[in-house]
XYZ file of C-alpha atoms in Angstrom:
487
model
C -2.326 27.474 -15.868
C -5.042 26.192 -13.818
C -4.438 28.381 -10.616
C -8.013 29.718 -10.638
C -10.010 26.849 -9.447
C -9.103 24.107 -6.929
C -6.539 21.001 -8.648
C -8.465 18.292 -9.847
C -6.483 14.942 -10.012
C -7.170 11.244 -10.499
C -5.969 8.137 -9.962
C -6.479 5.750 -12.924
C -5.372 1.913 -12.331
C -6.058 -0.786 -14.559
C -7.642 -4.038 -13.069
C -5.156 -5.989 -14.716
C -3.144 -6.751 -11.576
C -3.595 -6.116 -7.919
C -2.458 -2.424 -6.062
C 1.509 -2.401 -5.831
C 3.486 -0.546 -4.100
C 4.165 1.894 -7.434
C 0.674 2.830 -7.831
C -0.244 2.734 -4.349
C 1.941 5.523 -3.879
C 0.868 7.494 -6.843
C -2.499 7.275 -5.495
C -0.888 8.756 -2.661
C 0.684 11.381 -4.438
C -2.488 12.402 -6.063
C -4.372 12.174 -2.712
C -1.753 14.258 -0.723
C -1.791 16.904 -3.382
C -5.514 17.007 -3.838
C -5.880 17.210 0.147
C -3.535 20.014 0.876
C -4.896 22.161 -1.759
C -8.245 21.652 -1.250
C -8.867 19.654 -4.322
C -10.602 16.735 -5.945
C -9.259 13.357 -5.778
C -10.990 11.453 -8.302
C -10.759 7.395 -9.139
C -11.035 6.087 -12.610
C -10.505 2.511 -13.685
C -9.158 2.258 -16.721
C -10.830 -1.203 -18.129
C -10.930 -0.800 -21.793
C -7.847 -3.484 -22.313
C -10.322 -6.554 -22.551
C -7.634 -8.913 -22.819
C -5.877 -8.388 -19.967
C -8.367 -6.738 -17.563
C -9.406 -8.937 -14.893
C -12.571 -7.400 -13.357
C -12.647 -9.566 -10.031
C -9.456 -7.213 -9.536
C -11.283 -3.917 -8.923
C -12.698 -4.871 -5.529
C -8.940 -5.799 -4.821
C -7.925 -2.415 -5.790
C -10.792 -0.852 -3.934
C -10.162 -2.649 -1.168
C -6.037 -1.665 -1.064
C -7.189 1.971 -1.582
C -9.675 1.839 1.293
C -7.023 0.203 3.928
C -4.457 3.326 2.960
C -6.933 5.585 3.937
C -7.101 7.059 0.744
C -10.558 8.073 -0.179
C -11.404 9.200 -3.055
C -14.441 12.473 -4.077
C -15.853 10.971 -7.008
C -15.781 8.051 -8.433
C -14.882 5.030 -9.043
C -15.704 6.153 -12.908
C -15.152 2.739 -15.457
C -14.046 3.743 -18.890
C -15.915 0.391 -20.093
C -19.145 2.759 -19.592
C -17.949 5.438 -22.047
C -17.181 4.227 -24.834
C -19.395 6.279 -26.660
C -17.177 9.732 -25.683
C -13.643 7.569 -26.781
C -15.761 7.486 -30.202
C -17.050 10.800 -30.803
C -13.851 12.118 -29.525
C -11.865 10.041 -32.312
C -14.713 10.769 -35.454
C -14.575 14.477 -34.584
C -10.254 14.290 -34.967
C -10.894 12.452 -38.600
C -13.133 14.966 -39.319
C -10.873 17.682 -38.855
C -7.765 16.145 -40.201
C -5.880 15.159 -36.821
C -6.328 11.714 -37.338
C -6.996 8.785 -39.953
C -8.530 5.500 -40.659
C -5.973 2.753 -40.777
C -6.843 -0.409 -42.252
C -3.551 -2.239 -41.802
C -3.637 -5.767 -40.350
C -3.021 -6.184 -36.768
C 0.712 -6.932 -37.825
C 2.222 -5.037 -39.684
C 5.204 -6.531 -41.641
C 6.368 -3.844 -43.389
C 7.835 -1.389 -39.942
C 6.742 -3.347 -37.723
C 3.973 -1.397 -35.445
C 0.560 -3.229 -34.276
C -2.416 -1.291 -36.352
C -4.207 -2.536 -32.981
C -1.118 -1.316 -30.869
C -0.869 0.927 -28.167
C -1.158 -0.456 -24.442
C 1.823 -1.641 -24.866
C 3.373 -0.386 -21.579
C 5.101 2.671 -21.662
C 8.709 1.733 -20.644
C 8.401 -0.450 -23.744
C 9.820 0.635 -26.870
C 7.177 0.518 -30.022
C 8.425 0.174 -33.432
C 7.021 3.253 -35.222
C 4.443 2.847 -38.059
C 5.741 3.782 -41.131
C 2.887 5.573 -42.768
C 1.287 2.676 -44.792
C -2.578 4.514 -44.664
C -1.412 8.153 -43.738
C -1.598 8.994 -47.708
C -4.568 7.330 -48.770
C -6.607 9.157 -50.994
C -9.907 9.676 -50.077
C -11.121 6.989 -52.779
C -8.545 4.794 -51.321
C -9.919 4.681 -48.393
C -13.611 4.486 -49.553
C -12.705 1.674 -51.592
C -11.091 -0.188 -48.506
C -14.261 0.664 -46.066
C -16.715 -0.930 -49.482
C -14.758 -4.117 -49.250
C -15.268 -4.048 -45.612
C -11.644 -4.245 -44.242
C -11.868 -3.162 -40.317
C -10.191 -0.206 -39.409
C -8.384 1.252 -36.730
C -7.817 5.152 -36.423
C -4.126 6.715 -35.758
C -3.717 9.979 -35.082
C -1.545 12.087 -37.773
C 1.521 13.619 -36.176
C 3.019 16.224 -37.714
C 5.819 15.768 -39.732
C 7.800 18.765 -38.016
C 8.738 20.500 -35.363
C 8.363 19.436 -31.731
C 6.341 18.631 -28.775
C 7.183 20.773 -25.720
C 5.388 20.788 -22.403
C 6.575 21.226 -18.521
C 6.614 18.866 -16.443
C 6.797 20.096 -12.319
C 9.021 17.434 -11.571
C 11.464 17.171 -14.377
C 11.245 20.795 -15.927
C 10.801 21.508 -19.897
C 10.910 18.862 -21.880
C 10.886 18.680 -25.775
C 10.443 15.613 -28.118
C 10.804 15.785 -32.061
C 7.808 15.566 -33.657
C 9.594 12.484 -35.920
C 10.312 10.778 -33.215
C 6.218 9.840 -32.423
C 4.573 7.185 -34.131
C 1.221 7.812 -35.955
C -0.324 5.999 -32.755
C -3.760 4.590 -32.586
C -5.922 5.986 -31.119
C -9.667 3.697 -31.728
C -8.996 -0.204 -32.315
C -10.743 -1.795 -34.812
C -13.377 -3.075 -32.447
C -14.038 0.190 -31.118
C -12.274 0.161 -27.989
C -9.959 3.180 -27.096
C -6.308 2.788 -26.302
C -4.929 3.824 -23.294
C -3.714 7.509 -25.241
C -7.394 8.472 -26.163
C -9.263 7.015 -23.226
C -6.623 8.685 -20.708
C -7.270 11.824 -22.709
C -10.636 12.653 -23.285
C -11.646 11.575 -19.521
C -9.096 13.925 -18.117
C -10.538 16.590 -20.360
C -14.269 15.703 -19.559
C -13.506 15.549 -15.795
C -11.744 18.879 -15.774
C -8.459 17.438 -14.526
C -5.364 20.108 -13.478
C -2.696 18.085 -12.161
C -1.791 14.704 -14.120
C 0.819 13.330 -11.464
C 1.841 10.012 -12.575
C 5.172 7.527 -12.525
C 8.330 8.372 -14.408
C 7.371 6.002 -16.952
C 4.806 7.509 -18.659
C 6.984 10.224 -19.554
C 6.806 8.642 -23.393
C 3.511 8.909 -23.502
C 2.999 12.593 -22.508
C 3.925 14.245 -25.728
C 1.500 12.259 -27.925
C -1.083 13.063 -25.347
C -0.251 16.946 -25.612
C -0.638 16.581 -29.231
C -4.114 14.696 -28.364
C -5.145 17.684 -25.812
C -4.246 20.544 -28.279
C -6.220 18.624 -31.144
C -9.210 18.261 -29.417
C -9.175 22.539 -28.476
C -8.387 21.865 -24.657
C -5.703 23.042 -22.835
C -3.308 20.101 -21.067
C -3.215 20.090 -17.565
C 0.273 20.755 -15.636
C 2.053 17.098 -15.502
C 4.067 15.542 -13.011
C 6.217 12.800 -13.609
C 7.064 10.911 -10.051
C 10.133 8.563 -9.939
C 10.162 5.326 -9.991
C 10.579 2.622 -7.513
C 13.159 0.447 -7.503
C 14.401 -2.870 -5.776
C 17.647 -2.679 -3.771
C 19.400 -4.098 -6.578
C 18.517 -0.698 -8.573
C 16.724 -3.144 -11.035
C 12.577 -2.123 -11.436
C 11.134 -3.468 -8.906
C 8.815 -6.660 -8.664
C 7.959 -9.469 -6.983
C 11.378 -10.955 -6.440
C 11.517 -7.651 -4.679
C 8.789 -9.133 -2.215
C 6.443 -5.940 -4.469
C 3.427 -7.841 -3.168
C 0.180 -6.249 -3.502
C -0.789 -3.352 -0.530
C -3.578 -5.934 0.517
C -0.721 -8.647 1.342
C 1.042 -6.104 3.847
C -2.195 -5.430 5.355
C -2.648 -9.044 6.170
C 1.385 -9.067 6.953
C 0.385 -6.975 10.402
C 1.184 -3.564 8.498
C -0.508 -0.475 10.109
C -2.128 1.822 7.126
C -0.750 5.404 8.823
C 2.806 3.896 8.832
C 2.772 2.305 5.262
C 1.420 5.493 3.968
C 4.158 7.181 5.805
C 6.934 5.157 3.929
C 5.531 5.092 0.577
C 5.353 9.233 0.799
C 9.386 9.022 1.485
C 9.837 6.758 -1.696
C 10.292 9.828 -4.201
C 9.465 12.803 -1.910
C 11.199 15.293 0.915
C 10.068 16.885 3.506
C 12.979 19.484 3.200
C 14.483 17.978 6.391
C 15.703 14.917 7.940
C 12.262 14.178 9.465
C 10.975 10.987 8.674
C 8.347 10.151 11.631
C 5.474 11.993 9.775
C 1.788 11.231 10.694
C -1.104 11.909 8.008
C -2.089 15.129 8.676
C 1.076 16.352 9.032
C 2.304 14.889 5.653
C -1.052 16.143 3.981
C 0.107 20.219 5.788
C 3.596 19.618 4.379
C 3.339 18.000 0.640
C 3.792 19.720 -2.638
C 5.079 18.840 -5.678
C 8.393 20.873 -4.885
C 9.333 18.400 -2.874
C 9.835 15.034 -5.208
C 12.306 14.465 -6.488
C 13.573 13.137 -10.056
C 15.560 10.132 -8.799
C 14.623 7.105 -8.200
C 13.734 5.816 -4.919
C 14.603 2.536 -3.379
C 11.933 0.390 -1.756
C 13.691 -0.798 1.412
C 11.635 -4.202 3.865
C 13.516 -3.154 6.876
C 12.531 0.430 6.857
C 9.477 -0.386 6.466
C 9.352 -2.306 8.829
C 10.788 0.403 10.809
C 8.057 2.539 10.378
C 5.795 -0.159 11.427
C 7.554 -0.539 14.291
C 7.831 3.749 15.195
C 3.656 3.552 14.691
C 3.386 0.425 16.958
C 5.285 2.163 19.973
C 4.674 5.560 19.258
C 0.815 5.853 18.318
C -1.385 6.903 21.183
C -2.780 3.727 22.649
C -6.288 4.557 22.311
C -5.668 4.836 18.492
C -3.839 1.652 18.161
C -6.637 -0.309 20.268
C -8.873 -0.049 17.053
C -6.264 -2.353 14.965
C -5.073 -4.656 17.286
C -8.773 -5.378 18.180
C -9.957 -6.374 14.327
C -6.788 -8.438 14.671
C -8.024 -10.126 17.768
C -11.187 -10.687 16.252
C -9.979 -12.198 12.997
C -7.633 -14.506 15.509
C -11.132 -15.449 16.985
C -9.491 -13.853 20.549
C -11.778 -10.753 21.123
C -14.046 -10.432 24.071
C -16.624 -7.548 23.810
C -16.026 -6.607 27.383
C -12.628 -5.012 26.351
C -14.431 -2.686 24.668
C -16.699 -2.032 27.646
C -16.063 -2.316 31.320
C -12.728 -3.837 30.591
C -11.098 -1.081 28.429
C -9.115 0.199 30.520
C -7.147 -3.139 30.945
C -7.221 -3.731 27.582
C -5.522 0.070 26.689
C -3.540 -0.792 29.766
C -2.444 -4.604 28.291
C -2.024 -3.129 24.740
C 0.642 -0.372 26.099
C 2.815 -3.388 27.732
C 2.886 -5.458 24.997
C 3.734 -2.672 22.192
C 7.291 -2.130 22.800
C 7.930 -5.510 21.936
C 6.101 -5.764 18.494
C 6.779 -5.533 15.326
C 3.721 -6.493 13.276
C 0.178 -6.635 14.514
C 0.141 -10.388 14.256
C 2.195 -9.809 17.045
C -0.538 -9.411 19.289
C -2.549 -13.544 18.412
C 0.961 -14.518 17.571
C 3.784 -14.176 20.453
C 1.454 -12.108 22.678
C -1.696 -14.453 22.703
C -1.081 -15.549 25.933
C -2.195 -12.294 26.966
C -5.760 -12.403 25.603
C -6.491 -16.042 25.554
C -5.473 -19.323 27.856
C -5.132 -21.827 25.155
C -1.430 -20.947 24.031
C 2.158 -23.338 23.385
C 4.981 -23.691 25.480
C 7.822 -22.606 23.285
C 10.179 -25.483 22.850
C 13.423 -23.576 22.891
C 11.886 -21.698 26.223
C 11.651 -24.945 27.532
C 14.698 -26.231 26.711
C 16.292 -23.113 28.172
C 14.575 -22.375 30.933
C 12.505 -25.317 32.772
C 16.014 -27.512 32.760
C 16.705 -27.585 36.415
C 14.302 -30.285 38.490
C 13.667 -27.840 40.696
C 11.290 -25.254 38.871
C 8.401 -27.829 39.163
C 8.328 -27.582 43.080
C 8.913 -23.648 42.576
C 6.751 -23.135 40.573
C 3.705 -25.096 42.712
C 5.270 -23.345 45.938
C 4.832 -19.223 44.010
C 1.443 -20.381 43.196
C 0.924 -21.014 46.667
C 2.565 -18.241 47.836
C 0.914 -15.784 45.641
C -2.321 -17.417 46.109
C -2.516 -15.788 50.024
C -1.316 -12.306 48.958
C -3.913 -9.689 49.799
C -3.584 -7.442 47.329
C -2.254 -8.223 43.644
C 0.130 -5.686 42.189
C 3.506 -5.397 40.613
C 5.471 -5.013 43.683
C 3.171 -7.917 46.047
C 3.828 -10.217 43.193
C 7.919 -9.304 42.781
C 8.327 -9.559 46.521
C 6.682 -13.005 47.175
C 8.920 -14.278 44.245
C 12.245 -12.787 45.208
C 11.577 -13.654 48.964
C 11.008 -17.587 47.577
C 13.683 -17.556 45.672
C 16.257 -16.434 48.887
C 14.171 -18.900 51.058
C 15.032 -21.833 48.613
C 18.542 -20.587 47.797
C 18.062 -20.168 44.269
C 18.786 -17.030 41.680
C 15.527 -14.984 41.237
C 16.415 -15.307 37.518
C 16.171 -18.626 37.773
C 12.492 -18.199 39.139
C 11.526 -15.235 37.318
C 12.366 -17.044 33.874
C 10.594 -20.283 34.607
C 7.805 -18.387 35.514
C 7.516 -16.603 32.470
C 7.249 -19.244 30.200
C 4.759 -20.893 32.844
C 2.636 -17.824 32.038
C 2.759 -16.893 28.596
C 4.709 -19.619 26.668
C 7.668 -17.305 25.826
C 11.590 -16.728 26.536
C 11.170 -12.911 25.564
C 8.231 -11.645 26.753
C 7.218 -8.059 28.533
C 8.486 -7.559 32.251
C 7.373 -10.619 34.464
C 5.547 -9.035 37.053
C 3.933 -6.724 35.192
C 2.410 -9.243 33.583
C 1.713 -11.067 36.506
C -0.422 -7.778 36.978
C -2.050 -7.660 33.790
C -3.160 -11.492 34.078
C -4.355 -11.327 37.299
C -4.184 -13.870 39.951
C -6.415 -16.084 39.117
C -5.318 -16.815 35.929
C -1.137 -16.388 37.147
C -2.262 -19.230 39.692
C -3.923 -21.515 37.322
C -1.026 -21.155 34.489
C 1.319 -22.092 37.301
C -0.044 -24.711 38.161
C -0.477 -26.222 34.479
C 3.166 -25.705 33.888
C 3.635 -28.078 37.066
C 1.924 -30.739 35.081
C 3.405 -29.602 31.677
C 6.737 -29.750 33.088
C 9.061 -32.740 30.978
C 9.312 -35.874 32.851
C 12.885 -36.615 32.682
């Protein structure tokens, strides 16, 4: 239908809550689709609902889009600022019959439906109008404007037939024409609803693809109606699945559906979130799961999602967090953990400079063990600052025996005189202490490590006796000495 020019597509949130997971990954949807044909990913806000919008939201939804990586071509468009074409757009469907002023009060006792209706949200049932100002007579209705009753305008579906269209994810679909309210289409006050505004935007920004959750299926019949009204062709739709909590119920925040900003301060990586949300509705074609950006931009279409619903799962995303953490190359990692250093207040410009290479070198030794990137000012501080706790159950564990005060001042010593410091210089002086003294080298080795960096778990011990270096190895020795519980 549109195959002659590149797919136009937009992402449209309202700023009446934060980015979620469910429209995060439409956005990503859109984005993939735009990016691996070559397209135009365009952002609208959709701020027209004045009673629920919250405008101090939009940076929040900026700001959610901008940590997924997902930028946008044009944009971001308000509809608040074109109002004007939600007007024309409704006079010129009075004029020619598609549509009708409706001057019944916001409720409506006799069927039910809002004269003002029609945000209502789309998995929402809405009690269908039942015609009250369809039949006015022209005088009728010139009588009602002279005593100066407001008016809304509804749109005048026809009385037969039905509404067909195809959908790319959920194949031809067809809705009885009497099964579609009269809805509104202008409020009273002059303000679209969602059917119009959504509408004549996607018409006036040349828009292909309309990919958009499962749950605005309902709504995409009236809006076909709309498009073929106002002479324009609709664009091809596609209906993702929704997301669901592991009880199969929608999901929300019981679910722990916080908004994408929240997982970003969690210790989230962008690359890996955006990973997981593209699995939440959409294959591959194989088992492969591991799949970084530009390989999931090569390999999406709209083949590929599927019409059941997916499952939001914690744990594999926090998988995925996990797979990026380990398996990113460490000088794209360093960029992350560093803003996460310097929001901890931990960073020191020279690891950017002459120290890099320790730094890339550090980084790639603490990895395997994390899981967030709070990880890095949270278990691994000790690392990249001296001013770190002693972890009780560490202590309770492993400085027990009365012994590991004296050991630990005597390895201080001992390491203190060693001419060069390395892995292998550090393990030997240990091990050699440790048969000198009679003792386990576990016994030393353990004690040691929570000397140095506060923890029971922590990365090999003399490789981080390496990455410390000496002089900071001998003075965190010697503070445990003093630290050490007086019985």
């Amino acid at each position: 239908m549109h195959s002659s020019q590149p797919p136009r597509v937009r992402f449209a949130p309202s700023p009446t809550g934060y980015l979620h997971v469910g429209g995060a990954r439409t956005a990503l949807f859109n984005w993939l689709f735009a990016r691996n044909q070559g397209g135009t990913f365009i952002l609208r806000i959709e701020d027209t609902d004045v009673e629920r919008n919250r405008p101090e939201l939009v940076e929040g939804i900026l700001q959610g889009l901008r940590w997924l990586g997902l930028d946008w071509d044009e944009g971001p468009i308000f509809q608040s600022q074109r109002l004007a074409l939600y007007q024309q757009a409704a006079e010129k469907l009075v004029a020619t019959g598609a549509a009708y002023p409706c001057f019944c009060p916001p409720a409506q006792s006799a069927g039910g439906d809002l004269a003002e209706d029609s945000d209502a949200e789309p998995h929402k049932p809405i009690r269908k109008y039942p015609g009250t100002c369809r039949h006015l007579t022209a005088a009728e209705r010139a009588e009602k404007q002279r005593q100066g009753l407001p008016w809304a305008i509804r749109f005048r579906t026809p009385e037969e037939g039905s509404t067909e269209f195809d959908d790319a994810v959920f194949g031809r679909r067809a809705v009885a024409n009497q099964e579609i309210e009269d809805f509104v289409l202008l409020r009273s006050t002059g303000l679209p609803t969602y059917q119009l505004g959504a509408v004549v935007d996607d018409i006036a920004m040349r828009i292909t693809h309309v990919i958009r959750g499962a749950d605005h299926l309902s709504n995409t019949p009236k809006q076909v109606l709309l498009y073929r009204a106002l002479g324009a062709t609709p664009p091809v739709f596609a209906h993702v699945p929704l997301i669901l909590g592991p009880d199969r119920t929608r999901l929300s925040k019981r679910h722990g559906a916080t908004s994408v900003t929240a997982y970003a301060e969690e210790g989230f990586l962008p690359e890996a979130f955006r990973n997981f949300l593209a699995l939440l509705g959409w294959s591959p074609g194989d088992d492969t799961e591991f799949i970084r950006t530009a390989d999931l931009i090569r390999r999406f279409s709209l083949a590929g999602v599927s019409r059941t619903n997916a499952v939001f799962d914690r744990s594999k995303l926090e998988w995925f967090n996990t797979q990026y953490l380990q398996r990113l190359p460490v000088e794209e990692l360093a960029p992350y953990v560093a803003e996460e250093l310097q929001r901890a207040g931990l960073w020191q410009p020279e690891w950017a400079d002459r120290r890099r290479e320790w730094f890339l070198q550090t980084l790639d030794l603490i990895r395997p063990r994390t899981r967030f990137l709070k990880d890095f000012t949270g278990w691994a501080r000790a690392f990249f600052a001296d001013d770190f706790d002693y972890e009780a159950a560490a202590i309770e564990k492993f400085w027990k025996d009365e012994r590991v005060p004296e050991l630990l001042e005597t390895l201080a010593a001992r390491l203190e005189k060693l001419p060069e410091w390395n892995h292998d210089s550090c393990e030997q002086a240990l091990r050699t202490l440790a048969e000198q003294h009679g003792v386990k080298a576990a016994l030393l080795i353990n004690a040691a490590r929570v000397a140095l960096v506060g923890r029971a778990v922590a990365p090999p011990l003399f490789h981080t006796m390496a990455a410390l270096g000496q002089s900071r190895v001998l003075a965190r020795l010697r503070r445990a000495v003093t630290a050490f519980p007086k019985p």
